[in-house]
Amino acid sequence: MKMKPLFRVSLCALAFSAASVPVARAGGMFGGGTALDTSYCRFNPPRQTVVYVDDTDVVRNNVEWVKTLLAKLQQTLMPGERTTVVQLSPAHGQSKEIWSGCWPNVTTDQAKKLASESHFFSGNPMDSLKEQQGFFSRDFGKAITTIYNTSARTPADVEIDPAKPPKKSIVRSLASDGARYSSARGSIRAILYSDMAENSELGDVFVTPIPNTLDFGEKLGALLHRSVFYVFGVGNTIKDDGKTSDDIRKFWNEAFQSMAVNIGGFGSDLGITNAIPVHGATFEVTLKEGAQDLHGHMFLLTDRDGQLIDSWIGITRLRTVVINGNLHCASDTSQCSLTANTGSPLVTEGRNSETLSMKQSGSASLFSGGSSMQGTLGVPGSSVDLPISATTMTDE
């Protein structure tokens, strides 16, 4: 169905809200012209963001969720962080990348370096940041508009009656984008706008009881490694006063676990803390269980105060879990210590979180290749408090 002109205006206004777009002029490295400059992608931060939009949940004339999403991106993206918009089509079990671009911003150190190299540029790269951020918002808005144009329906058409829900395979749609998660380096923050009302041959949130275990990762060959998912809009289209919400959560807890996904947030609202990461690295880890060595990876991302953001640890033969806590690095020695808790059990049974405590060995920066930490993972004072070591992965 074609988009109404009124909506076209409102979404375009949203896209341009971050900065006014100047008249056309010649382009250049780090700014210039009227296009989003790809030079910022060269910063190559350790995290990228993927925004998934469930096209069966797009309601005509409702753009509040888009405003929320864009504001959250502007408040949390790292300088140069790649951001990709992907359309999910659960009615067909498919996905399609719509747009990708890098957030135009710089760290303090990057700003100093650019200032010292200003003679290489036709103008001061810092002067173009605000307008470049406007171009990013504009292009993001265009990508969402593309999905809207082909998918928006009336509220009545989007609403779901639990007694006769439409067929939707969100699992298969996500699995179709699985190649994006094949790298062993860095991490992906996935933001998913969907009611999560799975109803397919793979599973059904409307049929109880929900199975205690699901095996989508093995069945579909889809493991969405090194990711933290933030899901919002959950259950918003279902006409049952929230009665299905617990079943939806239980289903997706098992589904995401089987697909090696870490859950950062899951609910009606978008639960992302307003914080911009400044440091990040991927580590190879070895966990000792008796005489056996178990291998895996850990990803640490911190803000300026050392608080962990979108961080996780995964052991190949066990599972992957979110970790929350603090990485403290002494200002005089740069020696770092990690104090964190897992979001769910990794080496013990039950539902309680576990403690991850590690200290750096050596004098090199923890975020440079080859640095290492040692410590323990488990329940302090118990028989399950296992030795663990981590080494920063070097860049290829």
Coordinates of C-alpha atoms in Angstrom, one line a residue:
M1 CA 0.0 0.0 0.0
K2 CA 1.3 3.4 -0.9
M3 CA 2.5 5.8 1.9
K4 CA 0.3 8.8 2.6
P5 CA 2.0 12.1 1.9
L6 CA 1.5 13.2 5.5
F7 CA 3.6 10.3 6.7
R8 CA 6.3 11.0 4.1
V9 CA 6.7 14.5 5.5
S10 CA 6.8 13.4 9.1
L11 CA 9.4 10.7 8.6
C12 CA 11.6 12.9 6.4
A13 CA 11.4 15.6 9.1
L14 CA 12.6 13.0 11.6
A15 CA 15.5 12.0 9.3
F16 CA 16.7 15.6 9.1
S17 CA 16.2 16.4 12.8
A18 CA 19.8 16.0 14.0
A19 CA 21.2 18.8 11.7
S20 CA 20.2 20.9 8.8
V21 CA 21.5 19.7 5.5
P22 CA 23.6 22.3 3.7
V23 CA 23.5 23.1 0.0
A24 CA 25.5 20.8 -2.3
R25 CA 29.2 21.4 -2.5
A26 CA 32.3 19.4 -3.5
G27 CA 33.0 16.3 -1.3
G28 CA 36.2 15.5 0.6
M29 CA 37.8 13.2 3.2
F30 CA 36.1 13.6 6.6
G31 CA 33.2 15.8 5.5
G32 CA 32.1 17.9 2.6
G33 CA 29.4 17.4 0.0
T34 CA 25.9 16.3 0.9
A35 CA 26.6 12.6 1.3
L36 CA 27.5 10.6 4.4
D37 CA 31.3 10.4 4.4
T38 CA 32.6 6.8 4.4
S39 CA 36.0 8.0 5.9
Y40 CA 34.6 7.6 9.4
C41 CA 34.4 3.8 8.8
R42 CA 38.2 3.7 8.9
F43 CA 38.1 4.1 12.7
N44 CA 36.8 0.5 12.7
P45 CA 35.6 0.3 16.3
P46 CA 35.2 -3.1 17.9
R47 CA 31.4 -3.1 17.9
Q48 CA 28.8 -2.7 15.1
T49 CA 25.1 -2.2 15.3
V50 CA 22.4 -4.0 13.3
V51 CA 18.8 -2.7 13.4
Y52 CA 16.2 -5.3 12.5
V53 CA 12.7 -4.2 11.6
D54 CA 9.9 -6.8 11.6
D55 CA 7.9 -5.6 8.6
T56 CA 4.7 -7.3 9.8
D57 CA 4.6 -4.9 12.8
V58 CA 4.8 -1.5 10.9
V59 CA 1.7 0.5 11.7
R60 CA 0.6 3.3 9.4
N61 CA 1.2 6.8 10.8
N62 CA 3.0 5.4 13.9
V63 CA 6.7 6.6 14.0
E64 CA 7.2 7.0 17.7
W65 CA 9.3 3.8 17.8
V66 CA 11.5 5.2 15.0
K67 CA 12.1 8.5 16.9
T68 CA 13.0 6.4 20.0
L69 CA 15.4 4.3 18.0
L70 CA 17.2 7.1 16.3
A71 CA 17.6 9.1 19.5
K72 CA 19.1 6.0 21.2
L73 CA 21.5 5.4 18.3
Q74 CA 22.7 9.0 18.5
Q75 CA 23.3 8.6 22.3
T76 CA 25.2 5.3 22.2
L77 CA 27.1 4.8 18.9
M78 CA 30.9 4.7 19.0
P79 CA 32.8 7.0 16.6
G80 CA 32.8 5.3 13.2
E81 CA 30.5 2.5 14.4
R82 CA 28.9 0.7 11.4
T83 CA 25.1 0.7 11.6
T84 CA 23.0 -1.4 9.3
V85 CA 19.3 -1.5 8.7
V86 CA 17.8 -5.0 7.9
Q87 CA 14.2 -5.7 6.9
L88 CA 12.9 -8.9 8.4
S89 CA 9.9 -10.5 6.6
P90 CA 8.7 -13.2 9.0
A91 CA 5.7 -14.0 6.7
H92 CA 8.3 -15.4 4.3
G93 CA 11.1 -16.3 6.6
Q94 CA 13.5 -13.8 4.9
S95 CA 15.7 -10.8 5.5
K96 CA 17.0 -8.0 3.4
E97 CA 19.7 -5.4 4.1
I98 CA 18.4 -1.9 3.3
W99 CA 21.2 0.4 4.2
S100 CA 24.6 0.6 6.0
G101 CA 26.7 3.6 7.2
C102 CA 29.1 4.7 9.9
W103 CA 28.4 7.1 12.7
P104 CA 30.3 10.4 12.1
N105 CA 32.1 11.2 15.3
V106 CA 35.6 11.1 16.8
T107 CA 37.1 10.4 20.2
T108 CA 39.3 12.9 21.9
D109 CA 42.5 11.2 20.8
Q110 CA 41.2 11.0 17.2
A111 CA 40.2 14.7 17.3
K112 CA 43.8 15.6 18.3
K113 CA 45.3 13.5 15.6
L114 CA 43.0 15.0 13.0
A115 CA 43.9 18.5 14.2
S116 CA 47.6 17.7 13.8
E117 CA 46.9 16.5 10.2
S118 CA 44.6 19.3 9.2
H119 CA 47.0 20.3 6.4
F120 CA 45.9 17.2 4.5
F121 CA 42.3 18.3 4.3
S122 CA 40.6 21.1 2.4
G123 CA 38.9 22.2 5.7
N124 CA 38.8 21.3 9.4
P125 CA 37.3 17.8 9.7
M126 CA 35.7 18.8 13.0
D127 CA 33.6 21.5 11.4
S128 CA 31.6 19.0 9.4
L129 CA 30.7 16.6 12.2
K130 CA 27.2 18.0 13.0
E131 CA 26.2 18.2 9.3
Q132 CA 27.6 14.7 8.8
Q133 CA 25.5 13.4 11.7
G134 CA 22.5 15.0 10.0
F135 CA 23.3 13.0 6.8
F136 CA 23.5 9.8 8.9
S137 CA 20.0 10.6 10.4
R138 CA 18.7 11.4 7.0
D139 CA 19.9 8.2 5.4
F140 CA 18.7 6.1 8.4
G141 CA 15.3 7.7 8.0
K142 CA 15.2 6.9 4.3
A143 CA 16.0 3.3 5.1
I144 CA 13.1 3.0 7.5
T145 CA 10.9 4.8 5.0
T146 CA 11.8 2.1 2.4
I147 CA 10.4 -0.5 4.8
Y148 CA 7.4 1.5 5.6
N149 CA 6.5 2.1 2.0
T150 CA 6.2 -1.7 1.3
S151 CA 4.8 -2.8 4.7
A152 CA 2.7 -0.3 6.6
R153 CA -0.8 -1.4 7.5
T154 CA -3.7 -0.1 9.6
P155 CA -3.7 -0.9 13.3
A156 CA -6.5 -3.3 12.9
D157 CA -4.6 -5.2 10.3
V158 CA -1.5 -5.4 12.4
E159 CA -3.3 -6.6 15.6
I160 CA -3.1 -10.3 16.4
D161 CA -5.9 -12.4 17.8
P162 CA -4.2 -15.2 19.9
A163 CA -7.0 -17.5 18.9
K164 CA -6.0 -17.3 15.2
P165 CA -2.5 -15.8 14.8
P166 CA -0.9 -15.3 11.4
K167 CA 2.0 -17.4 10.4
K168 CA 5.3 -15.7 11.3
S169 CA 8.8 -17.2 11.3
I170 CA 11.0 -14.6 13.0
V171 CA 13.5 -17.4 13.8
R172 CA 14.0 -18.3 10.2
S173 CA 14.2 -14.6 9.2
L174 CA 17.0 -14.0 11.7
A175 CA 18.7 -17.3 10.6
S176 CA 18.7 -16.0 7.0
D177 CA 21.0 -13.2 8.1
G178 CA 23.3 -15.6 9.9
A179 CA 26.4 -15.0 7.7
R180 CA 26.8 -11.6 9.4
Y181 CA 27.8 -13.3 12.7
S182 CA 30.5 -15.7 11.3
S183 CA 33.5 -13.6 12.3
A184 CA 35.4 -14.4 15.5
R185 CA 36.4 -10.8 16.1
G186 CA 34.5 -7.8 17.6
S187 CA 30.8 -7.9 18.5
I188 CA 27.4 -7.1 17.1
R189 CA 24.7 -5.1 19.0
A190 CA 21.4 -6.2 17.4
I191 CA 18.4 -4.0 18.0
L192 CA 15.2 -5.8 17.0
Y193 CA 11.8 -4.1 16.6
S194 CA 9.2 -6.9 16.7
D195 CA 6.3 -8.3 18.6
M196 CA 8.2 -11.7 18.6
A197 CA 5.0 -13.5 17.9
E198 CA 6.6 -16.6 16.4
N199 CA 4.0 -19.0 14.8
S200 CA 5.7 -21.4 12.4
E201 CA 6.6 -25.0 12.0
L202 CA 9.6 -24.3 14.1
G203 CA 7.7 -23.1 17.1
D204 CA 4.6 -21.3 18.4
V205 CA 4.4 -18.8 21.3
F206 CA 0.6 -19.3 21.3
V207 CA 0.7 -23.0 22.1
T208 CA 1.4 -24.0 25.7
P209 CA 3.3 -25.3 27.4
I210 CA 6.4 -23.8 25.8
P211 CA 9.2 -26.5 25.4
N212 CA 12.0 -26.3 28.0
T213 CA 14.6 -26.7 25.3
L214 CA 14.8 -25.7 21.7
D215 CA 17.5 -26.4 19.1
F216 CA 17.1 -23.9 16.3
G217 CA 20.9 -23.3 16.1
E218 CA 21.5 -26.9 15.3
K219 CA 18.4 -27.4 13.2
L220 CA 18.9 -24.3 11.0
G221 CA 22.7 -24.2 11.2
A222 CA 22.3 -20.6 12.5
L223 CA 24.5 -19.5 15.4
L224 CA 24.4 -15.8 15.9
H225 CA 27.7 -15.7 17.7
R226 CA 29.3 -12.6 19.4
S227 CA 26.0 -10.7 19.6
V228 CA 23.9 -8.9 22.2
F229 CA 20.3 -8.5 21.2
Y230 CA 18.0 -5.7 22.4
V231 CA 14.4 -6.5 21.5
F232 CA 11.5 -4.0 21.8
G233 CA 7.9 -3.9 20.8
V234 CA 7.4 -7.4 22.3
G235 CA 3.8 -8.4 22.4
N236 CA 2.6 -4.9 21.4
T237 CA 0.4 -6.2 18.5
I238 CA -1.3 -9.0 20.5
K239 CA -4.8 -8.4 21.8
D240 CA -4.7 -10.3 25.1
D241 CA -3.8 -7.7 27.8
G242 CA -0.3 -9.1 28.1
K243 CA -1.3 -12.7 28.9
T244 CA 1.0 -14.1 26.2
S245 CA 4.1 -12.1 27.3
D246 CA 5.4 -14.7 29.7
D247 CA 5.2 -17.4 27.1
I248 CA 6.9 -15.2 24.5
R249 CA 9.7 -14.5 26.9
K250 CA 10.2 -18.2 27.8
F251 CA 10.1 -19.2 24.1
W252 CA 12.7 -16.7 23.1
N253 CA 15.0 -17.3 26.1
E254 CA 15.3 -20.9 24.9
A255 CA 15.4 -19.9 21.2
F256 CA 18.1 -17.3 21.6
Q257 CA 20.2 -19.6 23.8
S258 CA 20.1 -22.3 21.1
M259 CA 21.3 -19.7 18.6
A260 CA 24.2 -18.5 20.8
V261 CA 22.5 -15.1 21.3
N262 CA 23.0 -12.9 24.4
I263 CA 19.9 -11.0 25.5
G264 CA 20.7 -7.4 26.6
G265 CA 17.1 -6.3 26.8
F266 CA 13.7 -7.8 25.9
G267 CA 10.3 -6.0 26.4
S268 CA 7.9 -3.5 25.2
D269 CA 10.3 -0.6 25.5
L270 CA 13.9 -0.2 24.2
G271 CA 16.1 -0.9 27.2
I272 CA 19.5 0.4 26.2
T273 CA 21.6 2.5 28.7
N274 CA 22.8 5.9 27.4
A275 CA 26.5 5.3 27.3
I276 CA 29.1 5.6 24.6
P277 CA 31.9 2.9 24.7
V278 CA 35.5 4.1 24.5
H279 CA 37.5 0.8 24.8
G280 CA 36.9 -2.7 23.5
A281 CA 38.7 -5.9 22.6
T282 CA 38.1 -9.6 22.0
F283 CA 39.9 -12.2 24.1
E284 CA 40.7 -15.8 23.6
V285 CA 39.8 -17.6 26.9
T286 CA 40.8 -20.9 28.5
L287 CA 38.7 -22.3 31.3
K288 CA 40.2 -25.1 33.4
E289 CA 37.8 -27.8 34.6
G290 CA 39.9 -30.3 36.4
A291 CA 42.5 -31.6 33.9
Q292 CA 40.4 -30.4 31.0
D293 CA 40.9 -27.1 29.1
L294 CA 37.7 -25.5 27.7
H295 CA 38.2 -22.8 25.1
G296 CA 36.1 -19.8 24.1
H297 CA 36.0 -16.0 23.6
M298 CA 35.3 -13.0 25.7
F299 CA 34.4 -9.5 24.5
L300 CA 34.9 -6.5 26.8
L301 CA 33.5 -3.1 26.0
T302 CA 33.7 -0.2 28.5
D303 CA 32.7 3.4 28.9
R304 CA 35.0 6.1 30.2
D305 CA 34.4 5.0 33.8
G306 CA 35.2 1.4 33.1
Q307 CA 31.6 0.1 33.3
L308 CA 31.0 -2.9 31.0
I309 CA 28.7 -2.4 28.0
D310 CA 27.4 -5.2 25.8
S311 CA 30.1 -7.5 27.1
W312 CA 29.9 -11.3 27.1
I313 CA 31.9 -14.5 27.6
G314 CA 31.3 -17.8 25.7
I315 CA 32.8 -21.2 26.2
T316 CA 32.5 -23.5 23.2
R317 CA 31.2 -26.6 24.9
L318 CA 29.0 -24.7 27.3
R319 CA 27.2 -21.5 26.3
T320 CA 27.6 -17.7 26.0
V321 CA 26.4 -15.2 28.6
V322 CA 26.3 -11.5 29.2
I323 CA 28.6 -10.1 31.8
N324 CA 28.1 -6.9 33.8
G325 CA 30.5 -5.1 36.0
N326 CA 33.6 -2.9 35.9
L327 CA 37.1 -3.0 34.4
H328 CA 39.3 -0.8 36.5
C329 CA 42.7 0.2 35.1
A330 CA 45.2 2.1 37.3
S331 CA 46.2 5.5 35.9
D332 CA 49.8 5.1 36.9
T333 CA 50.5 1.5 35.8
S334 CA 47.7 0.9 33.4
Q335 CA 47.2 -2.5 35.1
C336 CA 43.6 -3.6 34.9
S337 CA 41.3 -5.7 37.1
L338 CA 37.9 -7.1 36.0
T339 CA 35.1 -7.6 38.5
A340 CA 31.9 -8.8 36.9
N341 CA 28.8 -11.0 37.2
T342 CA 27.3 -13.2 34.6
G343 CA 23.7 -12.5 33.5
S344 CA 23.0 -16.2 33.8
P345 CA 24.9 -19.4 34.9
L346 CA 27.8 -20.5 32.7
V347 CA 29.6 -23.2 34.7
T348 CA 27.0 -24.0 37.4
E349 CA 23.5 -25.3 37.4
G350 CA 20.5 -23.3 38.5
R351 CA 19.5 -19.6 37.9
N352 CA 22.0 -17.7 40.0
S353 CA 24.7 -15.5 38.4
E354 CA 28.4 -16.3 38.7
T355 CA 31.4 -14.1 39.6
L356 CA 34.2 -13.4 37.1
S357 CA 37.3 -11.9 38.7
M358 CA 40.5 -11.4 36.7
K359 CA 43.7 -9.4 36.9
Q360 CA 46.0 -8.3 34.2
S361 CA 49.6 -9.7 34.0
G362 CA 52.3 -7.8 32.1
S363 CA 52.6 -4.1 31.5
A364 CA 51.2 -3.7 27.9
S365 CA 47.9 -2.1 27.4
L366 CA 45.1 -4.6 28.0
F367 CA 43.4 -3.5 24.7
S368 CA 46.5 -4.2 22.6
G369 CA 47.2 -7.6 21.1
G370 CA 48.9 -10.2 23.3
S371 CA 47.9 -8.8 26.7
S372 CA 46.6 -11.3 29.2
M373 CA 44.6 -11.7 32.4
Q374 CA 44.1 -14.6 34.9
G375 CA 41.4 -15.2 37.5
T376 CA 38.4 -17.3 38.4
L377 CA 34.9 -17.9 37.2
G378 CA 32.1 -19.4 39.3
V379 CA 30.9 -19.1 42.9
P380 CA 33.6 -17.8 45.2
G381 CA 34.2 -20.0 48.2
S382 CA 32.5 -23.0 46.6
S383 CA 33.9 -26.1 44.8
V384 CA 32.9 -24.4 41.5
D385 CA 35.3 -21.5 41.1
L386 CA 37.3 -22.4 38.1
P387 CA 40.7 -21.0 36.9
I388 CA 40.3 -18.9 33.7
S389 CA 42.8 -17.0 31.6
A390 CA 42.3 -14.6 28.7
T391 CA 44.6 -13.2 26.0
T392 CA 43.8 -10.2 23.8
M393 CA 43.4 -11.2 20.2
T394 CA 45.7 -9.5 17.8
D395 CA 44.5 -7.7 14.7
E396 CA 44.8 -9.6 11.4

